[in-house]
Short mmCIF file of C-alpha atoms in Angstrom, two decimals:
data_model
loop_
_atom_site.label_atom_id
_atom_site.label_comp_id
_atom_site.label_asym_id
_atom_site.label_seq_id
_atom_site.Cartn_x
_atom_site.Cartn_y
_atom_site.Cartn_z
CA MET S 1 -36.06 -9.30 11.14
CA ARG S 2 -37.35 -9.99 7.68
CA SER S 3 -35.79 -11.71 4.60
CA VAL S 4 -36.64 -12.01 0.93
CA VAL S 5 -36.82 -15.45 -0.72
CA THR S 6 -36.48 -15.37 -4.53
CA ILE S 7 -37.19 -18.44 -6.74
CA ILE S 8 -36.57 -18.17 -10.41
CA GLY S 9 -36.86 -21.09 -12.93
CA LYS S 10 -38.82 -23.29 -15.00
CA ASP S 11 -42.44 -23.86 -13.71
CA LYS S 12 -43.16 -27.34 -12.33
CA VAL S 13 -45.34 -29.05 -9.66
CA GLY S 14 -44.59 -28.40 -6.01
CA ILE S 15 -42.44 -25.39 -5.91
CA ILE S 16 -44.37 -23.43 -3.48
CA ALA S 17 -45.17 -26.62 -1.49
CA ASN S 18 -41.62 -27.43 -1.13
CA ILE S 19 -40.32 -24.03 -0.28
CA SER S 20 -43.09 -23.13 1.99
CA GLY S 21 -43.02 -26.58 3.75
CA LEU S 22 -39.26 -25.92 4.69
CA LEU S 23 -40.07 -22.38 5.92
CA ALA S 24 -42.86 -23.70 8.14
CA ASP S 25 -40.59 -26.39 9.50
CA LYS S 26 -37.98 -23.73 10.47
CA ASN S 27 -40.55 -21.54 12.14
CA VAL S 28 -40.51 -18.90 9.42
CA ASN S 29 -43.67 -16.78 8.76
CA ILE S 30 -44.55 -15.77 5.24
CA LEU S 31 -45.75 -12.22 5.21
CA ASP S 32 -46.23 -11.65 1.46
CA ILE S 33 -45.98 -13.61 -1.82
CA ASN S 34 -45.69 -12.26 -5.29
CA GLN S 35 -45.62 -14.68 -8.01
CA THR S 36 -45.85 -14.68 -11.99
CA VAL S 37 -45.26 -17.15 -14.67
CA MET S 38 -44.07 -15.79 -17.87
CA GLN S 39 -43.34 -18.10 -20.87
CA GLU S 40 -42.95 -21.14 -18.64
CA TYR S 41 -40.69 -19.10 -16.31
CA PHE S 42 -41.66 -19.01 -12.82
CA THR S 43 -40.72 -16.05 -10.60
CA MET S 44 -41.86 -15.96 -7.10
CA ILE S 45 -40.72 -13.42 -4.35
CA MET S 46 -41.62 -14.11 -0.70
CA LEU S 47 -41.18 -11.66 2.23
CA VAL S 48 -40.71 -13.69 5.25
CA ASP S 49 -40.38 -12.94 9.01
CA ILE S 50 -37.34 -14.70 10.41
CA SER S 51 -37.56 -13.49 13.96
CA ASN S 52 -38.30 -16.88 15.37
CA LEU S 53 -36.11 -18.76 12.97
CA SER S 54 -35.11 -22.13 14.48
CA ILE S 55 -31.82 -22.39 12.76
CA SER S 56 -29.28 -19.85 11.81
CA LEU S 57 -29.88 -17.71 8.77
CA VAL S 58 -27.09 -19.20 6.73
CA ASP S 59 -28.21 -22.75 7.48
CA LEU S 60 -31.74 -21.73 6.09
CA LYS S 61 -30.07 -20.14 3.03
CA ASN S 62 -28.26 -23.50 2.42
CA GLU S 63 -31.38 -25.59 2.91
CA LEU S 64 -33.21 -23.52 0.44
CA GLU S 65 -30.49 -23.56 -1.96
CA LYS S 66 -30.53 -27.40 -1.65
CA ILE S 67 -34.12 -27.44 -2.60
CA GLY S 68 -33.40 -25.17 -5.45
CA LYS S 69 -30.79 -27.59 -6.82
CA GLU S 70 -32.91 -30.64 -6.59
CA MET S 71 -35.73 -28.88 -8.39
CA GLY S 72 -33.37 -27.03 -10.94
CA LEU S 73 -34.45 -23.70 -9.63
CA SER S 74 -32.41 -20.60 -8.44
CA VAL S 75 -33.49 -20.13 -4.83
CA ARG S 76 -32.00 -17.31 -2.89
CA LEU S 77 -32.44 -15.86 0.48
CA GLN S 78 -31.40 -12.32 1.23
CA ARG S 79 -32.07 -10.01 4.27
CA GLU S 80 -34.62 -7.54 3.31
CA ASP S 81 -32.72 -4.41 4.45
CA ILE S 82 -30.25 -4.62 1.32
CA PHE S 83 -33.08 -3.84 -0.97
CA ASN S 84 -34.43 -1.13 1.22
CA LYS S 85 -31.06 0.45 1.46
CA MET S 86 -30.14 0.14 -2.25
CA HIS S 87 -33.49 1.45 -3.64
CA GLU S 88 -34.84 3.91 -1.03
CA LEU S 89 -33.50 7.11 0.34
CA MET I 1 -44.65 -5.07 0.90
CA ILE I 2 -42.57 -6.57 -1.94
CA ASN I 3 -41.17 -4.20 -4.52
CA ARG I 4 -40.55 -6.82 -7.18
CA ASN I 5 -38.57 -4.51 -9.63
CA ASN I 6 -36.12 -3.57 -6.92
CA ILE I 7 -35.49 -7.05 -5.84
CA LEU I 8 -35.13 -8.43 -9.30
CA GLU I 9 -32.80 -5.48 -10.32
CA THR I 10 -30.54 -6.22 -7.39
CA ILE I 11 -30.43 -9.87 -8.34
CA LYS I 12 -29.55 -9.05 -11.86
CA MET I 13 -26.81 -6.70 -10.79
CA ILE I 14 -25.34 -9.67 -8.97
CA ASP I 15 -25.91 -12.48 -11.48
CA GLU I 16 -25.34 -10.67 -14.66
CA GLN I 17 -23.30 -7.48 -14.02
CA LYS I 18 -20.83 -8.94 -11.60
CA PHE I 19 -21.88 -6.54 -8.79
CA ASP I 20 -19.77 -7.31 -5.68
CA ILE I 21 -18.10 -5.61 -2.72
CA ARG I 22 -14.52 -5.72 -3.68
CA THR I 23 -12.96 -5.70 -0.24
CA ILE I 24 -13.48 -5.32 3.59
CA THR I 25 -10.21 -4.22 5.04
CA LEU I 26 -9.55 -4.33 8.73
CA GLY I 27 -7.20 -1.64 9.74
CA VAL I 28 -4.94 -2.15 12.88
CA SER I 29 -2.74 0.16 14.49
CA LEU I 30 0.75 -1.14 15.31
CA LEU I 31 1.98 2.00 17.12
CA ASP I 32 2.08 0.23 20.32
CA CYS I 33 4.05 -2.72 18.91
CA ALA I 34 7.49 -0.95 18.78
CA ASP I 35 10.36 -2.30 20.68
CA THR I 36 14.11 -2.01 20.70
CA SER I 37 14.07 -5.91 20.13
CA GLY I 38 12.69 -6.59 16.66
CA GLU I 39 12.00 -10.16 17.77
CA LYS I 40 9.71 -8.84 20.63
CA SER I 41 8.13 -6.25 18.37
CA ARG I 42 7.13 -8.90 15.96
CA MET I 43 5.61 -11.03 18.83
CA LYS I 44 3.54 -7.94 19.80
CA ILE I 45 2.41 -7.48 16.08
CA TYR I 46 1.50 -11.22 15.82
CA ASP I 47 -0.65 -11.08 19.14
CA LYS I 48 -2.19 -7.83 18.24
CA VAL I 49 -3.34 -8.39 14.72
CA LEU I 50 -4.43 -11.96 15.40
CA ARG I 51 -6.43 -10.77 18.50
CA TYR I 52 -8.46 -8.43 16.16
CA ALA I 53 -8.45 -10.28 12.89
CA GLU I 54 -9.28 -13.68 14.08
CA LYS I 55 -12.98 -13.42 13.39
CA LEU I 56 -12.64 -11.28 10.28
CA VAL I 57 -13.00 -14.01 7.59
CA PRO I 58 -15.87 -16.00 9.26
CA THR I 59 -17.70 -12.82 10.01
CA VAL I 60 -17.40 -11.41 6.46
CA GLU I 61 -18.39 -14.84 5.00
CA THR I 62 -21.57 -14.90 7.18
CA VAL I 63 -22.55 -11.30 6.14
CA GLU I 64 -21.97 -12.07 2.56
CA LYS I 65 -24.40 -15.06 2.72
CA GLU I 66 -27.05 -13.26 4.66
CA PHE I 67 -27.23 -10.43 2.10
CA GLY I 68 -26.50 -12.57 -0.91
CA ILE I 69 -23.88 -10.19 -2.25
CA PRO I 70 -20.37 -11.46 -2.78
CA ILE I 71 -17.52 -10.04 -0.95
CA ILE I 72 -14.34 -10.86 -3.14
CA ASN I 73 -11.43 -10.07 -0.67
CA LYS I 74 -10.78 -9.83 2.94
CA ARG I 75 -7.76 -7.69 3.86
CA ILE I 76 -5.82 -6.31 6.62
CA SER I 77 -3.90 -3.02 6.62
CA VAL I 78 -1.46 -2.05 9.26
CA THR I 79 0.56 1.01 10.49
CA PRO I 80 3.48 1.78 8.13
CA ILE I 81 6.09 -0.89 9.31
CA ALA I 82 8.85 1.68 8.99
CA LEU I 83 7.38 3.54 11.86
CA VAL I 84 7.12 0.54 14.05
CA ALA I 85 10.23 -1.13 13.18
CA GLY I 86 12.38 2.12 13.41
CA SER I 87 12.57 1.67 17.15
CA SER I 88 14.37 -1.73 16.72
CA ASN I 89 18.04 -2.38 16.35
CA ASP I 90 17.40 -4.51 13.24
CA LYS I 91 19.29 -3.76 10.24
CA ASP I 92 16.83 -5.27 7.70
CA TYR I 93 13.04 -5.61 8.04
CA VAL I 94 12.35 -8.86 6.06
CA GLU I 95 11.39 -10.63 9.10
CA TYR I 96 8.64 -8.01 9.73
CA ALA I 97 7.38 -8.79 6.36
CA LYS I 98 7.34 -12.53 7.08
CA ILE I 99 5.36 -12.14 10.34
CA LEU I 100 2.81 -10.34 8.54
CA ASP I 101 2.57 -12.97 5.93
CA ILE I 102 2.34 -15.61 8.51
CA ILE I 103 -0.67 -13.52 10.14
CA ALA I 104 -2.32 -13.11 6.65
CA LYS I 105 -2.16 -16.98 6.13
CA GLU I 106 -3.34 -17.82 9.64
CA VAL I 107 -6.34 -15.64 9.55
CA GLY I 108 -7.08 -16.52 5.75
CA VAL I 109 -6.93 -13.08 4.28
CA ASP I 110 -6.08 -12.37 0.82
CA PHE I 111 -3.58 -9.65 1.30
CA ILE I 112 -2.06 -7.50 4.23
CA GLY I 113 -0.78 -4.22 3.43
CA GLY I 114 1.42 -1.62 5.32
CA PHE I 115 4.93 -2.70 4.63
CA SER I 116 5.37 0.95 4.10
CA ALA I 117 7.31 4.06 4.56
CA LEU I 118 6.25 7.80 4.35
CA VAL I 119 9.01 9.79 2.93
CA HIS I 120 7.54 12.67 1.19
CA LYS I 121 9.69 15.07 2.91
CA GLY I 122 12.73 12.88 3.92
CA ASN I 123 13.85 9.58 5.06
CA SER I 124 14.20 8.53 8.84
CA LYS I 125 16.53 5.52 9.61
CA GLY I 126 13.57 3.16 9.68
CA ASP I 127 12.42 4.33 6.44
CA ASP I 128 15.77 3.52 4.60
CA ILE I 129 15.99 0.26 6.20
CA LEU I 130 12.39 -0.53 5.14
CA ILE I 131 12.91 0.54 1.46
CA ASP I 132 16.06 -1.46 1.19
CA SER I 133 14.07 -4.57 2.59
CA ILE I 134 11.26 -4.32 -0.02
CA PRO I 135 12.68 -6.44 -2.72
CA ALA I 136 13.61 -9.33 -0.40
CA SER I 137 10.29 -9.01 1.41
CA LEU I 138 8.11 -9.25 -1.67
CA TYR I 139 10.23 -12.24 -2.82
CA GLU I 140 9.94 -14.01 0.40
CA THR I 141 6.25 -13.48 1.12
CA ASN I 142 3.00 -14.10 -0.82
CA LYS I 143 0.46 -11.85 0.76
CA VAL I 144 2.22 -8.72 1.84
CA CYS I 145 1.75 -5.55 -0.04
CA SER I 146 4.22 -2.68 0.24
CA SER I 147 3.89 1.04 -0.47
CA VAL I 148 6.19 4.20 -0.21
CA ASN I 149 4.75 7.84 -0.23
CA LEU I 150 7.29 9.83 -2.01
CA ALA I 151 5.43 13.17 -2.47
CA SER I 152 2.78 15.43 -1.25
CA THR I 153 1.23 18.76 -2.01
CA ARG I 154 2.41 20.11 1.17
CA ALA I 155 6.07 18.69 1.14
CA GLY I 156 7.07 18.62 -2.51
CA ILE I 157 8.85 15.54 -4.05
CA ASN I 158 11.64 13.58 -2.34
CA MET I 159 13.59 13.04 -5.47
CA ASN I 160 16.30 10.92 -3.63
CA ALA I 161 13.66 8.44 -2.55
CA VAL I 162 12.00 8.46 -6.09
CA LYS I 163 15.54 7.47 -7.46
CA ARG I 164 15.95 4.69 -4.87
CA VAL I 165 12.51 3.40 -5.62
CA GLY I 166 13.19 2.93 -9.34
CA GLU I 167 16.02 0.75 -8.29
CA ILE I 168 13.78 -1.18 -5.75
CA VAL I 169 11.16 -1.88 -8.37
CA LYS I 170 13.98 -3.34 -10.63
CA GLU I 171 15.41 -5.48 -7.80
CA THR I 172 12.11 -6.83 -7.00
CA ALA I 173 11.27 -7.58 -10.68
CA TYR I 174 14.70 -9.58 -10.90
CA LEU I 175 14.12 -11.56 -7.67
CA THR I 176 10.57 -12.53 -8.77
CA ARG I 177 11.62 -13.09 -12.42
CA HIS I 178 10.40 -16.73 -12.47
CA GLU I 179 6.84 -15.49 -12.01
CA ASP I 180 6.73 -12.62 -14.49
CA SER I 181 8.15 -10.29 -11.81
CA VAL I 182 4.97 -10.37 -9.92
CA GLY I 183 6.43 -9.01 -6.87
CA CYS I 184 6.19 -5.49 -8.39
CA ALA I 185 2.29 -6.07 -8.62
CA LYS I 186 2.48 -5.86 -4.77
CA PHE I 187 4.35 -2.55 -4.43
CA VAL I 188 3.09 0.89 -5.17
CA ALA I 189 4.72 4.36 -5.07
CA PHE I 190 2.49 7.18 -4.03
CA SER I 191 2.02 10.87 -4.04
CA ASN I 192 -0.40 12.26 -1.43
CA ALA I 193 -1.19 8.85 -0.11
CA VAL I 194 -4.18 8.45 1.74
CA GLU I 195 -4.35 7.00 5.39
CA ASP I 196 -7.55 5.00 5.01
CA ASN I 197 -7.27 3.26 1.68
CA PRO I 198 -8.79 -0.22 1.80
CA PHE I 199 -7.35 -1.18 -1.63
CA MET I 200 -4.15 -3.01 -2.34
CA ALA I 201 -1.40 -2.69 -2.92
CA GLY I 202 -1.44 0.67 -1.30
CA ALA I 203 -3.45 -0.06 1.92
CA PHE I 204 -1.94 1.00 5.20
CA HIS I 205 -3.50 2.06 8.59
CA GLY I 206 -2.44 5.76 8.75
CA ILE I 207 -1.05 7.41 11.94
CA GLY I 208 -4.24 9.56 12.30
CA GLU I 209 -6.38 6.59 12.43
CA ARG I 210 -7.96 5.03 15.40
CA GLU I 211 -6.85 1.79 17.06
CA VAL I 212 -8.80 -0.47 14.65
CA SER I 213 -11.34 0.10 11.95
CA ILE I 214 -13.41 -1.55 9.30
CA SER I 215 -13.35 -0.14 5.91
CA VAL I 216 -14.90 -1.03 2.60
CA GLY I 217 -14.21 -0.74 -1.13
CA VAL I 218 -17.05 -1.58 -3.54
CA SER I 219 -16.78 -2.39 -7.15
CA GLY I 220 -19.37 -2.34 -9.96
CA PRO I 221 -18.06 -1.37 -13.36
CA GLY I 222 -20.49 -3.88 -14.86
CA VAL I 223 -23.49 -2.35 -13.16
CA VAL I 224 -22.49 1.12 -14.31
CA LYS I 225 -22.06 -0.09 -17.96
CA ASN I 226 -25.32 -1.73 -17.90
CA ALA I 227 -27.15 1.22 -16.79
CA LEU I 228 -25.47 3.25 -19.43
CA GLU I 229 -26.57 0.76 -22.20
CA LYS I 230 -30.15 1.95 -21.33
CA VAL I 231 -29.44 5.69 -22.08
CA LYS I 232 -27.76 5.18 -25.49
CA GLY I 233 -27.51 8.46 -27.43
CA GLU I 234 -28.71 10.55 -24.57
CA SER I 235 -26.77 13.77 -23.57
CA PHE I 236 -24.12 13.95 -20.85
CA ASP I 237 -26.67 15.35 -18.47
CA VAL I 238 -28.46 12.16 -18.58
CA VAL I 239 -25.40 9.94 -18.59
CA SER I 240 -23.85 11.54 -15.56
CA GLU I 241 -27.27 11.40 -13.71
CA THR I 242 -27.47 7.74 -14.55
CA ILE I 243 -23.92 7.07 -13.13
CA LYS I 244 -24.71 9.06 -9.98
CA LYS I 245 -27.82 6.99 -9.29
CA THR I 246 -26.07 3.72 -9.85
CA ALA I 247 -23.17 4.64 -7.75
CA PHE I 248 -25.56 5.53 -4.97
CA LYS I 249 -27.19 1.92 -4.96
CA ILE I 250 -23.86 0.22 -5.06
CA THR I 251 -22.41 2.38 -2.18
CA ARG I 252 -25.56 1.91 -0.05
CA ALA I 253 -25.12 -1.88 -0.26
CA GLY I 254 -21.46 -1.69 0.46
CA GLU I 255 -21.92 0.43 3.66
CA LEU I 256 -24.78 -1.61 4.91
CA MET I 257 -22.73 -4.75 4.69
CA ALA I 258 -19.53 -3.09 6.26
CA LYS I 259 -21.46 -1.64 9.06
CA GLU I 260 -22.93 -5.18 9.69
CA VAL I 261 -19.32 -6.59 9.92
CA SER I 262 -18.23 -3.73 12.04
CA LYS I 263 -21.15 -4.35 14.48
CA ARG I 264 -20.55 -8.06 14.63
CA MET I 265 -16.82 -7.67 15.26
CA ASP I 266 -17.36 -4.64 17.59
CA ILE I 267 -14.83 -2.76 15.64
CA PRO I 268 -15.74 0.86 14.44
CA PHE I 269 -16.61 1.57 10.89
CA GLY I 270 -13.99 3.61 9.21
CA ILE I 271 -14.77 4.57 5.57
CA MET I 272 -16.44 3.67 2.43
CA ASP I 273 -14.17 3.87 -0.72
CA LEU I 274 -16.12 4.55 -3.79
CA SER I 275 -13.77 3.33 -6.36
CA LEU I 276 -14.93 1.58 -9.40
CA ALA I 277 -12.59 -1.35 -9.30
CA PRO I 278 -12.61 -3.72 -12.42
CA THR I 279 -11.54 -7.19 -12.58
CA PRO I 280 -10.26 -9.21 -15.48
CA ALA I 281 -13.68 -10.93 -15.85
CA ILE I 282 -15.52 -9.84 -19.01
CA GLY I 283 -18.08 -7.31 -18.38
CA ASP I 284 -16.35 -5.92 -15.22
CA SER I 285 -14.27 -3.35 -16.95
CA VAL I 286 -13.74 0.49 -16.67
CA ALA I 287 -12.60 0.63 -20.10
CA GLU I 288 -15.85 -0.76 -21.43
CA ILE I 289 -17.78 2.02 -19.59
CA LEU I 290 -15.65 4.59 -21.46
CA GLU I 291 -16.39 2.84 -24.76
CA GLU I 292 -20.10 2.86 -23.93
CA ILE I 293 -19.88 6.58 -23.17
CA GLY I 294 -18.67 6.99 -26.72
CA VAL I 295 -15.00 6.28 -27.43
CA GLU I 296 -14.54 3.51 -29.99
CA SER I 297 -11.66 2.04 -28.08
CA CYS I 298 -10.25 3.21 -24.79
CA GLY I 299 -7.39 5.58 -25.10
CA THR I 300 -8.36 7.42 -28.17
CA HIS I 301 -9.18 11.24 -28.02
CA GLY I 302 -12.14 11.85 -25.64
CA THR I 303 -11.18 9.08 -23.17
CA THR I 304 -9.85 11.67 -20.68
CA VAL I 305 -13.14 13.70 -20.72
CA ALA I 306 -15.17 10.53 -20.40
CA LEU I 307 -13.06 9.29 -17.52
CA ALA I 308 -13.30 12.77 -15.72
CA MET I 309 -17.14 12.75 -16.00
CA LEU I 310 -17.33 9.06 -14.77
CA ASN I 311 -14.92 9.73 -11.83
CA ASP I 312 -17.01 12.75 -10.71
CA ALA I 313 -20.43 11.20 -11.20
CA VAL I 314 -19.37 8.12 -9.16
CA LYS I 315 -18.27 10.22 -6.28
CA LYS I 316 -21.32 12.35 -6.27
CA GLY I 317 -23.61 9.38 -6.12
CA GLY I 318 -21.44 7.64 -3.52
CA ILE I 319 -21.02 10.78 -1.24
CA MET I 320 -24.97 11.03 -0.93
CA ALA I 321 -25.10 7.33 -0.11
CA SER I 322 -22.52 7.10 2.69
CA SER I 323 -21.87 8.70 5.87
CA HIS I 324 -18.10 8.42 5.76
CA VAL I 325 -16.52 8.37 2.31
CA GLY I 326 -12.60 8.24 2.11
CA GLY I 327 -9.79 6.16 0.54
CA LEU I 328 -9.15 6.90 -3.09
CA SER I 329 -12.69 7.02 -4.24
CA GLY I 330 -12.78 7.23 -8.05
CA ALA I 331 -12.31 5.05 -11.01
CA PHE I 332 -9.40 2.60 -11.07
CA ILE I 333 -7.74 2.10 -14.38
CA PRO I 334 -5.43 -0.78 -13.84
CA VAL I 335 -4.49 -2.34 -17.12
CA SER I 336 -3.84 -6.04 -16.26
CA GLU I 337 -6.98 -6.20 -14.19
CA ASP I 338 -9.29 -4.84 -16.77
CA GLN I 339 -9.95 -6.82 -20.02
CA GLY I 340 -11.09 -3.68 -21.74
CA MET I 341 -7.79 -1.96 -21.01
CA ILE I 342 -5.86 -5.00 -22.03
CA ASP I 343 -7.79 -5.28 -25.32
CA SER I 344 -7.19 -1.35 -25.91
CA VAL I 345 -3.37 -1.84 -25.36
CA ASN I 346 -3.44 -4.77 -27.89
CA ARG I 347 -5.32 -2.85 -30.41
CA GLY I 348 -2.87 0.02 -30.16
CA SER I 349 -5.33 2.61 -28.94
CA LEU I 350 -4.13 3.00 -25.31
CA SER I 351 -0.49 4.11 -24.75
CA ILE I 352 1.34 4.99 -21.49
CA ASP I 353 1.14 8.56 -22.52
CA LYS I 354 -2.68 8.39 -22.53
CA LEU I 355 -2.76 6.47 -19.32
CA GLU I 356 -0.80 9.26 -17.72
CA ALA I 357 -3.20 11.99 -18.89
CA MET I 358 -6.16 9.75 -17.52
CA THR I 359 -4.42 9.69 -14.15
CA CYS I 360 -4.88 13.63 -14.00
CA VAL I 361 -8.50 13.12 -13.72
CA CYS I 362 -9.14 9.70 -11.96
CA SER I 363 -8.23 8.68 -8.42
CA VAL I 364 -5.10 6.65 -8.69
CA GLY I 365 -2.35 6.32 -11.24
CA LEU I 366 -0.55 4.12 -13.49
CA ASP I 367 -1.65 0.92 -12.27
CA MET I 368 -0.58 -2.68 -13.03
CA ILE I 369 1.17 -1.87 -16.29
CA ALA I 370 3.72 -4.28 -17.57
CA ILE I 371 6.71 -2.58 -19.14
CA PRO I 372 9.80 -4.11 -20.86
CA GLY I 373 12.20 -5.98 -18.48
CA ASP I 374 15.17 -4.03 -19.74
CA THR I 375 13.63 -0.52 -18.64
CA PRO I 376 16.49 1.30 -16.84
CA ALA I 377 15.75 2.11 -13.11
CA THR I 378 16.04 5.68 -13.94
CA THR I 379 13.32 5.64 -16.50
CA ILE I 380 11.01 3.89 -13.87
CA SER I 381 12.01 6.69 -11.35
CA ALA I 382 11.08 9.19 -14.09
CA ILE I 383 7.68 7.59 -14.59
CA ILE I 384 7.11 7.79 -10.79
CA ALA I 385 8.39 11.40 -10.71
CA ASP I 386 5.97 12.50 -13.39
CA GLU I 387 2.98 10.94 -11.45
CA CYS I 388 4.19 12.57 -8.16
CA ALA I 389 4.08 15.90 -10.08
CA ILE I 390 0.64 15.27 -11.22
CA GLY I 391 -0.49 14.47 -7.66
CA MET I 392 1.42 17.30 -6.06
CA ILE I 393 0.24 19.98 -8.40
CA ASN I 394 -3.33 18.66 -8.48
CA ASN I 395 -3.86 18.10 -4.82
CA LYS I 396 -4.75 14.51 -5.40
CA SER I 397 -3.46 11.11 -4.57
CA THR I 398 -1.61 9.50 -7.58
CA ALA I 399 0.38 6.10 -7.65
CA VAL I 400 2.56 4.08 -9.85
CA ARG I 401 2.54 0.31 -9.93
CA VAL I 402 4.42 -0.83 -12.97
CA ILE I 403 6.08 -4.24 -13.50
CA PRO I 404 9.36 -4.38 -15.75
CA VAL I 405 8.67 -7.94 -16.64
CA TYR I 406 12.02 -9.54 -16.67
CA GLY I 407 13.05 -11.04 -20.10
CA LYS I 408 9.87 -9.75 -21.68
CA LYS I 409 9.61 -7.18 -24.51
CA VAL I 410 6.90 -4.92 -25.96
CA GLY I 411 3.92 -6.92 -26.98
CA GLU I 412 4.68 -10.05 -25.01
CA ILE I 413 2.17 -11.11 -22.30
CA ALA I 414 2.98 -11.22 -18.60
CA GLU I 415 0.77 -13.50 -16.42
CA PHE I 416 0.24 -12.48 -12.92
CA GLY I 417 -2.71 -14.81 -12.03
CA GLY I 418 -6.08 -14.34 -10.16
CA LEU I 419 -7.33 -10.78 -9.66
CA LEU I 420 -3.95 -9.40 -10.74
CA GLY I 421 -4.80 -10.59 -14.36
CA HIS I 422 -2.46 -10.49 -17.33
CA ALA I 423 -1.12 -7.72 -19.44
CA PRO I 424 0.70 -6.97 -22.71
CA VAL I 425 4.15 -5.33 -22.14
CA ILE I 426 3.52 -1.71 -23.10
CA GLN I 427 5.89 0.61 -25.14
CA LEU I 428 7.71 3.24 -23.18
CA ASN I 429 9.64 6.30 -24.45
CA SER I 430 13.20 5.01 -25.22
CA TYR I 431 14.97 8.33 -24.46
CA SER I 432 16.82 8.51 -21.16
CA SER I 433 15.92 10.38 -18.11
CA LYS I 434 18.98 9.57 -16.29
CA LYS I 435 20.37 12.99 -15.92
CA LEU I 436 17.17 14.35 -14.36
CA ILE I 437 16.93 11.40 -11.75
CA ASN I 438 20.53 11.68 -10.72
CA ARG I 439 20.20 15.19 -9.78
CA GLY I 440 18.41 14.01 -6.53
CA GLY I 441 17.45 16.32 -3.67
CA ARG I 442 14.01 17.68 -3.08
CA ILE I 443 11.47 19.40 -5.28
CA PRO I 444 10.04 22.26 -3.37
CA ALA I 445 6.25 22.31 -2.51
CA PRO I 446 4.23 24.04 -4.98
CA VAL I 447 3.04 27.67 -4.37
CA HIS I 448 -0.50 26.71 -3.77
CA SER I 449 0.64 24.41 -0.82
CA PHE I 450 0.95 27.72 1.34
CA LYS I 451 -2.68 27.85 2.18
CA ASN I 452 -2.52 28.60 5.96
#
């Protein structure tokens, strides 16, 4: 199964390091990354494979949100199928 | 592959446009819970509903987190209690309402619906007792919702029951007078009630339904309004197409999540209700969509046509998106739950008469309207009868949920709290309908009901 991690907020040092560190620690494989910085605002979308996730999806979501809070970013995790369902026939 | 625009659009819908799933409703049949002993019957109801509903709230909360889209309400609907309690020797069914309330509190759902009777053609013993028990039941419980179906296209209008229900509304208003007659917000009178409606106060699990099912009601007025802001000045062709596409996206999200809940609970998926349901939050308003379409203030001339187009476009988009569409499926126009409607009443542009006209083209009826506390029961019955006529003649569901706010007059504000919102007391026609209502009897089914 795949999920989408979205990080939005003010750019700063260590965003990718912190997020990807946690993902690696929980056995999540990053499949694709799309990132831009527009007027200091950082938007990163990661497509991740959670098939071998070592904790529950909800726990991973909580931990990601915790990092987001500490770094002053909006970090969210959503299952990929919601976007496919909504935007594709 | 990441489609950046799609992902960011979805996030914007949730964060800025208040996109959510309004309700996931678990329907449970209680037909096998009837017993000559009321006490035994209630034990069966308790055991059965709890068995199925135990995991509802935690499952919904997990799915909500995994998909990142809020699910606002968790609800239960049951077989109309009049059908179950009718077998018992009880002389009043308040205890049935109380057991439903206990169940709702134990499993943590927001509402439980089905304290209901279907009397469109006539009343059975159980129906009479249930209707008489409504005021005390709504007074003594918090989470129980009640409904009565008074008319149908096939059967006509049961005017005796219409008369009695007007009195019931008044009694409920009096009993709950210390909370702005909020009891009436949990009761709705129907014409052509549907059996699979997941929305309150009118949800019940119809007798043609399976043992248990999971149904879902989406929301999303804010999303529709936002989409329309991007097509300012364009023709109606463009407007309806835009609404259709938006409704499609919203519906697909709702169905995916409901199916996930259904899979995890091992309970079959029932239907998807496409209704656009507003909340009192700013930007989550059906009235604001109508104003975006082009009326200066909701209720002025042109409101009905805008609503008709909106309702139809929502259905078209939704039908394409879901395998099973049902329930009420259309735009809701509850006054107290929609800040745009409240503002329109306060501005004097939205009247009870215009609301009645609007109910001819949308899915429900006169919903969450505060009326003066001294309104006679016969006037309330007449308001209900008018809506029944609209439903009966037009082959559609219509409903009345009015709150005669005890002690309050036109222009004063009634506070119901939470999703039920607040509403200014609206002006009614002051002339009497007493003679009409006192006739009683049954209005025959219209000629177009003979379709066989």
